[in-house]
Amino acid sequence: QHSCKLLIVGGGSGGCTMAAKLSKYERDVIILEPNDTHYYQPMFTLIGGGMKTISQSRSSTKSVIPKNVNWIQDRVKSFNPKVNIVTTSNGDIINYDYMVVSIGLQYNYDQIIGLREALDEKDSGVCTNYSSQYVEKTYQILQNFNGGNAIFTFPNTPIKCAGAPQKIMYITEDYLRRNGKRNKANIIYKTSTPAIFGVKKYAQKLQQICNARNIEVGTRQNLIKIDATQNKATFEFLDIPNKTESLEYSMLHVTPPMGPPDVLIKSSLSNSAGYLDVDPYTLRHNVYGNIFGIGDCTSCPTSKTGAAVAAQSIIVLKNIINVMNGKNIKDKYDGYTSCPLVTGYSKCILAEFDYNLKPLETFPINQGNELRSMLLMKKHALPFIYWNIMLKGYWNGPKMIRKIMHFGLD
Ligand code: FAD
Ligand code: UQ1
């Protein structure tokens, strides 16, 4: 039995960022997080391409939680928002006055027949950058590739970092080119989405890159089955009933289907799709006014990224403090999100946009072009910002930088 003024559920990017920010104002904070290791997930793309190692992407959970915040190493089992209580897997009951929910997304591997077995099998050629458990396998497969189909998939669900399924494809293409194996490979992107990217400006450029580099793009196609004994992947055509196609692969990079965590789906906190039902601007729960949400688990119709978490964090902070003080809330999140679309070992398109899918670029150069500077930022600056600024509570996204950069230009 525990009691606190403020409970943060989930100690990933959103939870730790909010713990850092809120603990500067409030001393009675509990954070509930089951894992003892914290990963900087955006680095997984670079690990898959051999540009970073897994140990560079992780740190102990203890080290990313502020000293004056009480970490309970456990997971929420049920939410009881009517009586301001959560129960945990170990049987604890935690009572709160205010709560921030940041439990991220769940990977639903079982929605693809044979996926789990194929990932677990060492020599299968099937990998995913999405999990710390499998990301190192990607680079092994890349190094051992010796011709055939290299297939990259995007599932039929919302996912986090919607660019990541194709980043590793461009890295693979570049790798094979640099190692004299490109002419032995067919590189194929199979996506459930109707276009290669959701924002027109970047989609046009990415499609051009695929054309120029001889990458085949199949839209509205969804991976449903893997037969790892025969190296065969089966896709359904989402707009053509009953049509499927099976392809042989040498390398298959899968993005697993994702959805809100089960504990949220079965709670009274979720909307009909199972996500935490928050106002997309204030990030306050639509029914329970003492609850806020941040990050991938929320119903916000933005592309789910760490960059979005950064921009949301200052809004959640200001609004929750106003609610605690009995004041009106007025701060609004504009849907800002960003996706560094790594297009090879030396270049990156830095997509940034808002709820209207309108580009909202930080730097006064056209970020729709492939830029070396943006890859250097992705590799070196962003990890530094994450560990040393964001998780310490001082990073609200690049809005301020954008304003300074564009001073007098807009
Ligand atoms: P998470 O950081 O995933 O944290 C959720 C936490 O909740 C976890 O620690 C989990 O253990 C905990 N939890 C789950 N269930 C429970 C429970 N029942 N009780 C208690 N705790 C629970 N973002 C970018 O901005 N730029 C990028 O370039 C980028 N690239 C990416 C590449 C890959 C391959 C991946 C996987 C992600 C990438 N992202 C990127 C996305 C970014 O990592 C996420 O959007 C971000 O981590 C979301 O933060 P979150 O707090 O919502 O979720
Ligand atoms: C960002 O703020 C952020 O959070 C630290 C990320 O997550 C890792 C990002 O990937 C990006 C691109 C941003 C946006 C930052 C700048 C400087 C444009």
PDB file of N, CA, C and O in Angstrom, residues 1-3 30 72 74 80 84-88 90-95:
ATOM      1  N   GLN A   1       0.840  -1.210   0.000  1.00  0.00           N
ATOM      2  CA  GLN A   1       0.000   0.000   0.000  1.00  0.00           C
ATOM      3  C   GLN A   1       0.872   1.255   0.000  1.00  0.00           C
ATOM      4  O   GLN A   1       1.686   1.456   0.885  1.00  0.00           O
ATOM      5  N   HIS A   2       0.728   2.057  -1.069  1.00  0.00           N
ATOM      6  CA  HIS A   2       1.485   3.308  -1.156  1.00  0.00           C
ATOM      7  C   HIS A   2       0.517   4.437  -1.440  1.00  0.00           C
ATOM      8  O   HIS A   2      -0.551   4.218  -1.994  1.00  0.00           O
ATOM      9  N   SER A   3       0.956   5.627  -1.121  1.00  0.00           N
ATOM     10  CA  SER A   3       0.127   6.790  -1.406  1.00  0.00           C
ATOM     11  C   SER A   3       1.034   7.916  -1.865  1.00  0.00           C
ATOM     12  O   SER A   3       2.156   8.045  -1.377  1.00  0.00           O
ATOM     13  N   ILE A  30       5.788   9.215  -7.172  1.00  0.00           N
ATOM     14  CA  ILE A  30       6.147   7.806  -7.375  1.00  0.00           C
ATOM     15  C   ILE A  30       6.175   7.527  -8.871  1.00  0.00           C
ATOM     16  O   ILE A  30       5.317   8.020  -9.616  1.00  0.00           O
ATOM     17  N   ILE A  72       9.163   2.543  -7.952  1.00  0.00           N
ATOM     18  CA  ILE A  72       8.681   1.211  -7.589  1.00  0.00           C
ATOM     19  C   ILE A  72       8.842   0.327  -8.817  1.00  0.00           C
ATOM     20  O   ILE A  72       8.290   0.623  -9.886  1.00  0.00           O
ATOM     21  N   ASP A  74       7.810  -2.261 -10.697  1.00  0.00           N
ATOM     22  CA  ASP A  74       6.632  -3.117 -10.815  1.00  0.00           C
ATOM     23  C   ASP A  74       5.810  -2.592 -11.984  1.00  0.00           C
ATOM     24  O   ASP A  74       6.102  -1.518 -12.515  1.00  0.00           O
ATOM     25  N   ASN A  80      -7.962   1.989 -11.537  1.00  0.00           N
ATOM     26  CA  ASN A  80      -9.279   2.241 -10.943  1.00  0.00           C
ATOM     27  C   ASN A  80      -9.465   3.744 -10.738  1.00  0.00           C
ATOM     28  O   ASN A  80      -9.432   4.248  -9.615  1.00  0.00           O
ATOM     29  N   ASN A  84      -9.083   6.665  -7.686  1.00  0.00           N
ATOM     30  CA  ASN A  84      -7.690   7.124  -7.720  1.00  0.00           C
ATOM     31  C   ASN A  84      -6.693   6.078  -7.226  1.00  0.00           C
ATOM     32  O   ASN A  84      -5.816   6.367  -6.408  1.00  0.00           O
ATOM     33  N   ILE A  85      -6.833   4.889  -7.751  1.00  0.00           N
ATOM     34  CA  ILE A  85      -5.980   3.782  -7.325  1.00  0.00           C
ATOM     35  C   ILE A  85      -5.492   2.998  -8.540  1.00  0.00           C
ATOM     36  O   ILE A  85      -6.234   2.827  -9.508  1.00  0.00           O
ATOM     37  N   VAL A  86      -4.243   2.532  -8.493  1.00  0.00           N
ATOM     38  CA  VAL A  86      -3.819   1.484  -9.426  1.00  0.00           C
ATOM     39  C   VAL A  86      -3.362   0.287  -8.590  1.00  0.00           C
ATOM     40  O   VAL A  86      -2.881   0.450  -7.472  1.00  0.00           O
ATOM     41  N   THR A  87      -3.540  -0.903  -9.164  1.00  0.00           N
ATOM     42  CA  THR A  87      -2.972  -2.088  -8.518  1.00  0.00           C
ATOM     43  C   THR A  87      -1.803  -2.567  -9.382  1.00  0.00           C
ATOM     44  O   THR A  87      -1.761  -2.303 -10.586  1.00  0.00           O
ATOM     45  N   THR A  88      -0.859  -3.263  -8.757  1.00  0.00           N
ATOM     46  CA  THR A  88       0.332  -3.696  -9.488  1.00  0.00           C
ATOM     47  C   THR A  88       0.408  -5.213  -9.553  1.00  0.00           C
ATOM     48  O   THR A  88      -0.322  -5.912  -8.845  1.00  0.00           O
ATOM     49  N   ASN A  90       2.647  -7.156  -8.415  1.00  0.00           N
ATOM     50  CA  ASN A  90       3.057  -7.759  -7.141  1.00  0.00           C
ATOM     51  C   ASN A  90       1.977  -7.654  -6.070  1.00  0.00           C
ATOM     52  O   ASN A  90       2.211  -8.043  -4.923  1.00  0.00           O
ATOM     53  N   GLY A  91       0.843  -7.067  -6.425  1.00  0.00           N
ATOM     54  CA  GLY A  91      -0.258  -6.991  -5.467  1.00  0.00           C
ATOM     55  C   GLY A  91      -0.303  -5.708  -4.654  1.00  0.00           C
ATOM     56  O   GLY A  91      -1.116  -5.580  -3.739  1.00  0.00           O
ATOM     57  N   ASP A  92       0.562  -4.746  -4.974  1.00  0.00           N
ATOM     58  CA  ASP A  92       0.511  -3.461  -4.267  1.00  0.00           C
ATOM     59  C   ASP A  92      -0.678  -2.628  -4.737  1.00  0.00           C
ATOM     60  O   ASP A  92      -1.162  -2.788  -5.858  1.00  0.00           O
ATOM     61  N   ILE A  93      -1.093  -1.736  -3.871  1.00  0.00           N
ATOM     62  CA  ILE A  93      -2.120  -0.752  -4.232  1.00  0.00           C
ATOM     63  C   ILE A  93      -1.482   0.624  -4.095  1.00  0.00           C
ATOM     64  O   ILE A  93      -0.853   0.921  -3.079  1.00  0.00           O
ATOM     65  N   ILE A  94      -1.583   1.427  -5.142  1.00  0.00           N
ATOM     66  CA  ILE A  94      -1.017   2.778  -5.070  1.00  0.00           C
ATOM     67  C   ILE A  94      -2.142   3.792  -5.253  1.00  0.00           C
ATOM     68  O   ILE A  94      -2.871   3.768  -6.242  1.00  0.00           O
ATOM     69  N   ASN A  95      -2.238   4.662  -4.287  1.00  0.00           N
ATOM     70  CA  ASN A  95      -3.254   5.707  -4.303  1.00  0.00           C
ATOM     71  C   ASN A  95      -2.589   7.023  -4.714  1.00  0.00           C
ATOM     72  O   ASN A  95      -1.467   7.305  -4.315  1.00  0.00           O
TER      73      ASN A  95
END
